[in-house]
PDB file of C-alpha atoms in Angstrom:
ATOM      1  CA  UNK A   1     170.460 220.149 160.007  1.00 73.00           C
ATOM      2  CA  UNK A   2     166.764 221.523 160.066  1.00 80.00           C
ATOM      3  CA  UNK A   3     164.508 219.972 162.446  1.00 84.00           C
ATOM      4  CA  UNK A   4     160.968 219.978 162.278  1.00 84.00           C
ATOM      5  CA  UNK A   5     158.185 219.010 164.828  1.00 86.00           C
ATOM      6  CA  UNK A   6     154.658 218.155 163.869  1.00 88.00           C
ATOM      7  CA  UNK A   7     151.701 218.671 166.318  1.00 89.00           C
ATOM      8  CA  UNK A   8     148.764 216.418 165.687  1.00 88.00           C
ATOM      9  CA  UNK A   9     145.982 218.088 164.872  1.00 88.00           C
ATOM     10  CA  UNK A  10     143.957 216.687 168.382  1.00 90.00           C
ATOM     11  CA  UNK A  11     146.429 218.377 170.159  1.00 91.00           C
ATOM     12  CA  UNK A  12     145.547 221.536 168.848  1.00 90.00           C
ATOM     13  CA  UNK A  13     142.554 221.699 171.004  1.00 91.00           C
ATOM     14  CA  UNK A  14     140.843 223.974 167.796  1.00 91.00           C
ATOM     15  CA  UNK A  15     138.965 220.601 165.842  1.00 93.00           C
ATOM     16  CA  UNK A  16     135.632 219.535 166.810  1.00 95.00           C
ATOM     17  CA  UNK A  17     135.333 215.536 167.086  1.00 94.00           C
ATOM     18  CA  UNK A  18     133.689 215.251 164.092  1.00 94.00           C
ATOM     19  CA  UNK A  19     136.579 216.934 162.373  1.00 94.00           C
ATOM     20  CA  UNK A  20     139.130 214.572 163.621  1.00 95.00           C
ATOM     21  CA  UNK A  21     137.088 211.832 163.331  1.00 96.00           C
ATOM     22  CA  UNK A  22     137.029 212.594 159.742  1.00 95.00           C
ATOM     23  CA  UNK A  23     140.743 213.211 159.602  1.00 93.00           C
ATOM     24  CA  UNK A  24     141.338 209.678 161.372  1.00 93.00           C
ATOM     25  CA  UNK A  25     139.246 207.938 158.507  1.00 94.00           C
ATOM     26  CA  UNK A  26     136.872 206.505 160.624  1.00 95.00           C
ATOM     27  CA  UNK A  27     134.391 203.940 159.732  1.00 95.00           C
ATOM     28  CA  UNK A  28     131.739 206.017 161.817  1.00 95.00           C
ATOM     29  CA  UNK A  29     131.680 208.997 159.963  1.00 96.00           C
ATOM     30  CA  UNK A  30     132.801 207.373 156.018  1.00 95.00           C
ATOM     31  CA  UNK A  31     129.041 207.332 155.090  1.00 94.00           C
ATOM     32  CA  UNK A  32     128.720 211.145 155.591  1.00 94.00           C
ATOM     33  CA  UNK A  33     131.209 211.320 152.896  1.00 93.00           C
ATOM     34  CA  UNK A  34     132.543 209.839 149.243  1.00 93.00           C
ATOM     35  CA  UNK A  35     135.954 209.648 149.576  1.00 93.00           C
ATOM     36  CA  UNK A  36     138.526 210.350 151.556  1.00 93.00           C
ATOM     37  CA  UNK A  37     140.765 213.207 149.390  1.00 89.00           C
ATOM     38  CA  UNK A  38     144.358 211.108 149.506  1.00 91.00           C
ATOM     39  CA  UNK A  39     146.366 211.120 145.943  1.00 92.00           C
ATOM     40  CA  UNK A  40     145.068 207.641 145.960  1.00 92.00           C
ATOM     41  CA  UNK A  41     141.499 208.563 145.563  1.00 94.00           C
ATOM     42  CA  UNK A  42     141.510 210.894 143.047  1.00 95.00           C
ATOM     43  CA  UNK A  43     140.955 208.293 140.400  1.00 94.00           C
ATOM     44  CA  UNK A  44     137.924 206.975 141.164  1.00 94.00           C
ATOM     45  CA  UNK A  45     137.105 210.562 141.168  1.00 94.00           C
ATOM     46  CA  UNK A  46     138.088 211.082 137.957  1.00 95.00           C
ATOM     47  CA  UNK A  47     136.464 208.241 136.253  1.00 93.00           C
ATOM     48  CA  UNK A  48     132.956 209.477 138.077  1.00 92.00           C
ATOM     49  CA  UNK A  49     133.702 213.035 137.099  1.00 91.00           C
ATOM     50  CA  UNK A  50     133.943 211.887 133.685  1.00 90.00           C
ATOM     51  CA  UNK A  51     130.289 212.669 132.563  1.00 86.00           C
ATOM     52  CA  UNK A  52     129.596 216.001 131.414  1.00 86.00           C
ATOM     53  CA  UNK A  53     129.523 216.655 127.852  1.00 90.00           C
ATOM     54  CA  UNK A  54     130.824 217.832 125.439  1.00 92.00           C
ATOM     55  CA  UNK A  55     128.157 220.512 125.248  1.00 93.00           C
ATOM     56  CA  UNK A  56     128.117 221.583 128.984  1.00 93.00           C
ATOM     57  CA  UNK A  57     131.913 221.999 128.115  1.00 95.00           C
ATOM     58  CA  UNK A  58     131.760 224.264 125.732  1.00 96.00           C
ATOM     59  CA  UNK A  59     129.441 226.371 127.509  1.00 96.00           C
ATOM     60  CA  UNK A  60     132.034 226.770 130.259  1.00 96.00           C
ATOM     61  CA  UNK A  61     134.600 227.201 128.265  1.00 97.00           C
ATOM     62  CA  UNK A  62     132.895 230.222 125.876  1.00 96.00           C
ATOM     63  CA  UNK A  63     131.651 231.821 129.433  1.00 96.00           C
ATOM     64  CA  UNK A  64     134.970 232.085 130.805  1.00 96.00           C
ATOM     65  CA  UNK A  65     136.148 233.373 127.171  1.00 94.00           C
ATOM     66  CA  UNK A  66     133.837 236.211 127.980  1.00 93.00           C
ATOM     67  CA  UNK A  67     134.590 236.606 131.685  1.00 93.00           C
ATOM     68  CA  UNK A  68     137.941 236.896 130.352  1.00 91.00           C
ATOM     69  CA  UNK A  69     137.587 239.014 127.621  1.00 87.00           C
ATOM     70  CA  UNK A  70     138.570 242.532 129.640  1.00 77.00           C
ATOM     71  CA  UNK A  71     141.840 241.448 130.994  1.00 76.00           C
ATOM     72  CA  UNK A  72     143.721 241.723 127.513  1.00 59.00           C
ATOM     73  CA  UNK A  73     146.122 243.886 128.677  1.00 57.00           C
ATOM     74  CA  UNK A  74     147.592 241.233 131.826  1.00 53.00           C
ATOM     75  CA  UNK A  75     148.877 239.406 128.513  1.00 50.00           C
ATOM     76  CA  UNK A  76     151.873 236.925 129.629  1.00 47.00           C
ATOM     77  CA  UNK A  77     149.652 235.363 132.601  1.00 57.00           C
ATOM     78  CA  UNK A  78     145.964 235.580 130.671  1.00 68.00           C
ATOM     79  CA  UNK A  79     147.915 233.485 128.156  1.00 86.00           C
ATOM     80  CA  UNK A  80     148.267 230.728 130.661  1.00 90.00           C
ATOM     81  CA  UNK A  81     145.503 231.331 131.835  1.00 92.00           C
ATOM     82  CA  UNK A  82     143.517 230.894 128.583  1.00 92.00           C
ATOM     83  CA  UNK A  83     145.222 227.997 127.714  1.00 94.00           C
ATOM     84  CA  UNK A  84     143.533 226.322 130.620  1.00 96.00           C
ATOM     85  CA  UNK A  85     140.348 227.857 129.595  1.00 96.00           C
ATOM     86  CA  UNK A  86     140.608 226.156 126.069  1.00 95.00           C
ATOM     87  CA  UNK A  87     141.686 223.027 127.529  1.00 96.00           C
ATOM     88  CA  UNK A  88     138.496 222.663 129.458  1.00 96.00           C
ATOM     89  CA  UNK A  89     136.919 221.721 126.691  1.00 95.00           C
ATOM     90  CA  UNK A  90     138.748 218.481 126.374  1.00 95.00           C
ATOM     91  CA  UNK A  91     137.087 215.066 127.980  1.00 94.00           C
ATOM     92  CA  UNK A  92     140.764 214.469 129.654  1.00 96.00           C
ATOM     93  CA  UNK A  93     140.754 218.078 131.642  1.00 97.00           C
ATOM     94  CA  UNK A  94     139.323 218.429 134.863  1.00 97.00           C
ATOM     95  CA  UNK A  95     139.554 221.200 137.411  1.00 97.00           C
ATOM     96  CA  UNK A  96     140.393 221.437 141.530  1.00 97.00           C
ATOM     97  CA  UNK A  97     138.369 224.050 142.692  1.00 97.00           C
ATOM     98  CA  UNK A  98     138.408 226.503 145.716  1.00 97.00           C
ATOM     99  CA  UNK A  99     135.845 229.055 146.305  1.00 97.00           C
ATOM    100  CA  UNK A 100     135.717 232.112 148.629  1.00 96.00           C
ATOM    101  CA  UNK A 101     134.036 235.717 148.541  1.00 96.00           C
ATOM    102  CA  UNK A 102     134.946 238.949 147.190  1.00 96.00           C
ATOM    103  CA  UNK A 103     137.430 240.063 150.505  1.00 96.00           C
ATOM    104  CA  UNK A 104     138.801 243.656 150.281  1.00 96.00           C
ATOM    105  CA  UNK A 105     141.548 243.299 148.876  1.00 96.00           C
ATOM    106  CA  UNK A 106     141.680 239.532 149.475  1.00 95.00           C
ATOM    107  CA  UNK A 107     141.259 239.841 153.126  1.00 93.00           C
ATOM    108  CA  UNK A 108     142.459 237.003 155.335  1.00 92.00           C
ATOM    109  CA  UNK A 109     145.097 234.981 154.656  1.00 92.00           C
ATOM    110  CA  UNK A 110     143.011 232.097 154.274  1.00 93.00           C
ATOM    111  CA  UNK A 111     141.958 233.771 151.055  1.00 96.00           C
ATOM    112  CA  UNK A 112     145.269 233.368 149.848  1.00 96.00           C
ATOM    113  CA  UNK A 113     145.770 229.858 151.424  1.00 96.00           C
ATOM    114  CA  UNK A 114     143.037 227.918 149.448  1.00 97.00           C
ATOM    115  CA  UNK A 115     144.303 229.086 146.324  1.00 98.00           C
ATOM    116  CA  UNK A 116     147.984 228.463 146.403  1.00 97.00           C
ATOM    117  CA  UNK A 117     146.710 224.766 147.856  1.00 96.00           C
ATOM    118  CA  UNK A 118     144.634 224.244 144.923  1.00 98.00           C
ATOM    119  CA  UNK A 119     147.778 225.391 142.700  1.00 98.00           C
ATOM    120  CA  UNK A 120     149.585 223.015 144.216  1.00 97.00           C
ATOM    121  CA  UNK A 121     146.867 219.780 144.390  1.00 97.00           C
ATOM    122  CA  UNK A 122     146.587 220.593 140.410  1.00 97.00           C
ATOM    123  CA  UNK A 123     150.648 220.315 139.750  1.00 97.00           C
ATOM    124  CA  UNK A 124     150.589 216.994 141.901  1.00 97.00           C
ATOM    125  CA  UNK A 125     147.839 215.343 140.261  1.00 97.00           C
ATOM    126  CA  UNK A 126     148.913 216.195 136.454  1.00 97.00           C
ATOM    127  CA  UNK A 127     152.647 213.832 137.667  1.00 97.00           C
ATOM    128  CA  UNK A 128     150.039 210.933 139.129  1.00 96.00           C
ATOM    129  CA  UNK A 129     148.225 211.318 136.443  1.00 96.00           C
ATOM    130  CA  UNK A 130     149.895 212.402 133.076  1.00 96.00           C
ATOM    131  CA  UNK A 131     146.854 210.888 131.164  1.00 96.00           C
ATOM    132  CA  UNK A 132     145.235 214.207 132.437  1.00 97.00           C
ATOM    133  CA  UNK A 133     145.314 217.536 132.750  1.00 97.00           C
ATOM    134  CA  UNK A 134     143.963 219.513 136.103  1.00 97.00           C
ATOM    135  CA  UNK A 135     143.031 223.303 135.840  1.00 98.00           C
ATOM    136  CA  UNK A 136     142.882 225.149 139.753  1.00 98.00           C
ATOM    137  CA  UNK A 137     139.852 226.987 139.391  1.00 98.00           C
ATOM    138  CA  UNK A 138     138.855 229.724 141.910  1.00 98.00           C
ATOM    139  CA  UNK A 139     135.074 230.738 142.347  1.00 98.00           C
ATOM    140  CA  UNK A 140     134.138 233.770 142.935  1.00 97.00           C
ATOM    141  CA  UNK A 141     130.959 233.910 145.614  1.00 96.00           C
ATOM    142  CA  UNK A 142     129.846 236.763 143.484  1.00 97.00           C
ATOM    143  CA  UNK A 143     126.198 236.500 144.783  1.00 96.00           C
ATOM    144  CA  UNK A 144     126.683 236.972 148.506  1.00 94.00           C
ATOM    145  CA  UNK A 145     124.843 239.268 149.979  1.00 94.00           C
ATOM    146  CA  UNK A 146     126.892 239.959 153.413  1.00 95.00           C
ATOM    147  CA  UNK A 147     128.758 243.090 152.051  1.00 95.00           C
ATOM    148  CA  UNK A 148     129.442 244.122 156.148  1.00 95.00           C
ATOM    149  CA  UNK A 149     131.588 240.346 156.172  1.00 95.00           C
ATOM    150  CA  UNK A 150     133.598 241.451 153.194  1.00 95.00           C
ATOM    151  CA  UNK A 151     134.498 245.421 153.112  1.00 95.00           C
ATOM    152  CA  UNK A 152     137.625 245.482 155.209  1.00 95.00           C
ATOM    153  CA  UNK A 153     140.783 244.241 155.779  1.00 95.00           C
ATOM    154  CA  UNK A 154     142.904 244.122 159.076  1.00 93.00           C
ATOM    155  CA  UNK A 155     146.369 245.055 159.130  1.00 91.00           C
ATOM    156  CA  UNK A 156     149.082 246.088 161.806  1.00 87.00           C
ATOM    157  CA  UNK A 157     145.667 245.898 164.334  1.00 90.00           C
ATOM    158  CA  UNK A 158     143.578 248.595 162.289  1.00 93.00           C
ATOM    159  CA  UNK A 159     140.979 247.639 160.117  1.00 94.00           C
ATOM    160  CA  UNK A 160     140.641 249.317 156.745  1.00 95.00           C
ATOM    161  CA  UNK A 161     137.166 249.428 155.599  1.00 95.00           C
ATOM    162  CA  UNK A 162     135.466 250.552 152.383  1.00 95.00           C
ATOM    163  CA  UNK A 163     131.915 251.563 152.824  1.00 93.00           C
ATOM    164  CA  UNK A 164     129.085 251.268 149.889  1.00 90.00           C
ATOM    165  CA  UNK A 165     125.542 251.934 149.253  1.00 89.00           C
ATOM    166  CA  UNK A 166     124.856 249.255 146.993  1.00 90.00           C
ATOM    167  CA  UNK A 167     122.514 246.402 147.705  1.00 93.00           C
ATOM    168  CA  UNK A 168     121.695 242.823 146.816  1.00 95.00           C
ATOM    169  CA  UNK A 169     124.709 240.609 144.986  1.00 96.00           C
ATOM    170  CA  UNK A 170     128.100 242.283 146.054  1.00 96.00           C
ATOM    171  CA  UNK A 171     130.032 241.050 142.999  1.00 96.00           C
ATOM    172  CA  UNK A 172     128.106 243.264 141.391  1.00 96.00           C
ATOM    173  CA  UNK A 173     128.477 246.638 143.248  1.00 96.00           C
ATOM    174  CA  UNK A 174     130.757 248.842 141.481  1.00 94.00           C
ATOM    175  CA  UNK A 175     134.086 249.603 143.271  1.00 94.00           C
ATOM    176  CA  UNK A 176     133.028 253.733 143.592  1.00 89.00           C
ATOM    177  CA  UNK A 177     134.707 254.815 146.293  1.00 90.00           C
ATOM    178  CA  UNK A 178     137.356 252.504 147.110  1.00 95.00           C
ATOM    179  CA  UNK A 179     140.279 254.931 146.622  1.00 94.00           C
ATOM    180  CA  UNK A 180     140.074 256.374 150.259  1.00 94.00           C
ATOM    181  CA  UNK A 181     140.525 252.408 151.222  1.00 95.00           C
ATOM    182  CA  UNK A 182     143.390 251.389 149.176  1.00 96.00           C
ATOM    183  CA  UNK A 183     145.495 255.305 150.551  1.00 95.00           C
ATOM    184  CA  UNK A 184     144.504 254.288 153.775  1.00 95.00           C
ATOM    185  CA  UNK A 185     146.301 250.746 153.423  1.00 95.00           C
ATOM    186  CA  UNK A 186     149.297 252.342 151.690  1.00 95.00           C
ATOM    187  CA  UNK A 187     149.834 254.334 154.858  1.00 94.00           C
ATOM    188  CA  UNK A 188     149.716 251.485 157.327  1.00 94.00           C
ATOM    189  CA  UNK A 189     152.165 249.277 154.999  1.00 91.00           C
ATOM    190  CA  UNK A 190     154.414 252.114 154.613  1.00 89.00           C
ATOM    191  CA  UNK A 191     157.302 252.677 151.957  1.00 90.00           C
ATOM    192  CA  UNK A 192     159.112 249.385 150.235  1.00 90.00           C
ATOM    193  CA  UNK A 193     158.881 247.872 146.761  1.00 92.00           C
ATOM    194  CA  UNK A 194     156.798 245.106 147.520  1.00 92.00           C
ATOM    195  CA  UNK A 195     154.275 247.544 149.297  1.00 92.00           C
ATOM    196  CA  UNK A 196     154.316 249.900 146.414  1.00 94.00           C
ATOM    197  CA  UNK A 197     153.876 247.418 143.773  1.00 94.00           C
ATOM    198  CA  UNK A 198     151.191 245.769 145.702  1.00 94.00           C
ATOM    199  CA  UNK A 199     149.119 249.104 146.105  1.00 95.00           C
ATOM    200  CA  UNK A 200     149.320 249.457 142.479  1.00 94.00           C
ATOM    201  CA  UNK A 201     147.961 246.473 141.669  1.00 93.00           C
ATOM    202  CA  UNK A 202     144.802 246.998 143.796  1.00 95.00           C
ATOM    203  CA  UNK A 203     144.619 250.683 141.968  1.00 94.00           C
ATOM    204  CA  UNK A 204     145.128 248.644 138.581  1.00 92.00           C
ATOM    205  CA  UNK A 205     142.146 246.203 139.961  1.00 93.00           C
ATOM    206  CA  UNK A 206     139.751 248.678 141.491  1.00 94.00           C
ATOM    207  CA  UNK A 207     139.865 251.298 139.368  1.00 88.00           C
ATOM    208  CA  UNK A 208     137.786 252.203 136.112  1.00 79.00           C
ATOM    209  CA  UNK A 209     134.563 252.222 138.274  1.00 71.00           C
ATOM    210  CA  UNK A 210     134.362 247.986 137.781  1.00 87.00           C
ATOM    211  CA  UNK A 211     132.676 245.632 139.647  1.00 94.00           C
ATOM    212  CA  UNK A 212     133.770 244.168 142.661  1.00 96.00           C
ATOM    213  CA  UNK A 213     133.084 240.826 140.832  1.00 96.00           C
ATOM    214  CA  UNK A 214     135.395 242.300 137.888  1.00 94.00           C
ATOM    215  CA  UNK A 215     137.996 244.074 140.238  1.00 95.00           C
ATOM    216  CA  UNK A 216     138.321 240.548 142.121  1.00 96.00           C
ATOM    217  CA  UNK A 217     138.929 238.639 138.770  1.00 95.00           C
ATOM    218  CA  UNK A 218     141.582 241.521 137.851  1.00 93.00           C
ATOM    219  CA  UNK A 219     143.378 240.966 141.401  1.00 95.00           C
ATOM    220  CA  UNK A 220     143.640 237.256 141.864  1.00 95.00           C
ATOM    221  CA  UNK A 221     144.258 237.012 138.176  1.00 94.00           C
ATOM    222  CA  UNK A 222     147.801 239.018 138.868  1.00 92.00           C
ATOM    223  CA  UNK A 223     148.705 237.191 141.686  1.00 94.00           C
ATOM    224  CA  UNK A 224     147.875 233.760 139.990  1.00 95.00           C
ATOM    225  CA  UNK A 225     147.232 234.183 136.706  1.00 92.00           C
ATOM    226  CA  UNK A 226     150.750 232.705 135.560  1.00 92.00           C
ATOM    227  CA  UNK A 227     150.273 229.861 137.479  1.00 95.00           C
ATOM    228  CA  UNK A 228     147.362 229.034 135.363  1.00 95.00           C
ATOM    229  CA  UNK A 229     144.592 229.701 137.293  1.00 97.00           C
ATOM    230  CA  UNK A 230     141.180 230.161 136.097  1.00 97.00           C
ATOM    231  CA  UNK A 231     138.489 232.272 137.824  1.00 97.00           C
ATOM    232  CA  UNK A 232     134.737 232.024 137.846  1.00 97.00           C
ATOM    233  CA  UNK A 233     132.120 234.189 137.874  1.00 96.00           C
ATOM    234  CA  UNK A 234     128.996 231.464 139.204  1.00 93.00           C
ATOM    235  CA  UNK A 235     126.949 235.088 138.309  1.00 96.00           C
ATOM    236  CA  UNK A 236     126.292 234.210 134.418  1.00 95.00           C
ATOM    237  CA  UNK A 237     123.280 233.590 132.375  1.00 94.00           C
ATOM    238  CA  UNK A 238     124.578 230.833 130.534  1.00 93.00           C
ATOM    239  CA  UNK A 239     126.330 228.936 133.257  1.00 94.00           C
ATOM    240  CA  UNK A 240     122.907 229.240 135.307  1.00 95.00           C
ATOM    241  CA  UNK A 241     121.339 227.952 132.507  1.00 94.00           C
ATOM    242  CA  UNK A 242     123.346 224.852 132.751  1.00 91.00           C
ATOM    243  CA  UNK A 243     121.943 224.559 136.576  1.00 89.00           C
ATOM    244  CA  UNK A 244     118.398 224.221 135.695  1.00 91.00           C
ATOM    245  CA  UNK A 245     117.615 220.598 135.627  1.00 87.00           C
TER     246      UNK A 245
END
């Protein structure tokens, strides 16, 4: 029979205090906070997360149509994906959302992480709540400006690294370039099907001269996008719009 051992986090020796302070609930740090993100809590949340309108959903909801619009050809998961899109404009849908920037090719693992967690928080809150419906959302940090953070990716102790001219906002730098990058990470995962298929996705993403912004969307959308996931530009005129007040 499997056996597994848990190590408290504390005896990691990696959190701060505060951290596991936080993690332990306690009354000293509870004011720095809401609530405390058990299954439990996520009621109250919804009932105080029930305020936007009807208007500010439909905004989001005909913004992502747009962000959306190029990806016509990734039909079977866009379809789920759009699905969640259209439900977003319903009073009863709410979204879990992770955010991140635009990592080569994803870039660490953490990447990856946050967004199969938020998956998975979605799936477990539409059985506690059935009333509801949860869309995982990822947001894109498409207006970073630390490109040098973002251009490579570490494998097998090399780093691949794409290099660009561009300045300002890196989602939208256009992905120029990258083709040396992706041959280079072919090499170091060498032959297989899951290597091959994976390198042809990224060529499928980063090609056509696209944004980063667009070539991110195209990515995580293939990786995720039948799992329903939804991903955000923040880099829109009409969403901004909605941030003025």
């Amino acid at each position: 029979m499997e056996q597994i051992e848990c190590l408290p986090y504390k005896d990691t020796g990696y959190f701060s205090q505060l951290i596991l302070d936080y993690l332990d609930q306690k009354e000293e740090v509870k004011s720095f906070y809401n609530r405390f993100p058990n299954i439990e809590s996520f009621k109250a949340q919804i009932i105080e997360k029930s305020s936007f309108s009807e208007t500010t959903r439909q905004v989001l909801v005909e913004s992502l149509k747009g962000q959306y619009a190029n990806l016509s050809d990734e039909k079977v998961s866009r379809d789920a994906a759009m699905e969640n899109i259209h439900s977003l404009g319903q009073s009863t849908t709410f979204t879990v959302v992770t955010g991140h920037q635009l990592n080569l090719f994803t870039g660490p693992l953490y990447f990856v992480y946050k967004i199969v967690s938020t998956i998975n928080l979605a799936k477990l809150l539409r059985d506690k709540y059935p009333d509801y419906n949860f869309v995982p959302v990822y947001w894109m940090a498409t207006e970073d400006h630390d490109f040098e953070e973002i251009n490579f990716v570490n494998i097998k102790d090399e780093k691949v690294r794409w290099t660009h001219n561009e300045k300002g906002p890196v989602g939208r730098f256009n992905t120029e370039g990258i083709e040396d990058a992706i041959e280079k990470l072919a090499s170091l995962m060498g032959p297989g099907t899951n290597a091959a298929e994976f390198i042809q996705l990224l060529k499928t993403a980063y090609g056509q001269n696209r944004t980063l912004a667009d070539a991110t969307r195209v990515l995580v959308h293939n990786l995720f996008g039948s799992e329903g996931l939804v991903v955000v530009d923040g880099d829109d005129k009409k969403l901004k719009q909605l941030a003025i007040p």
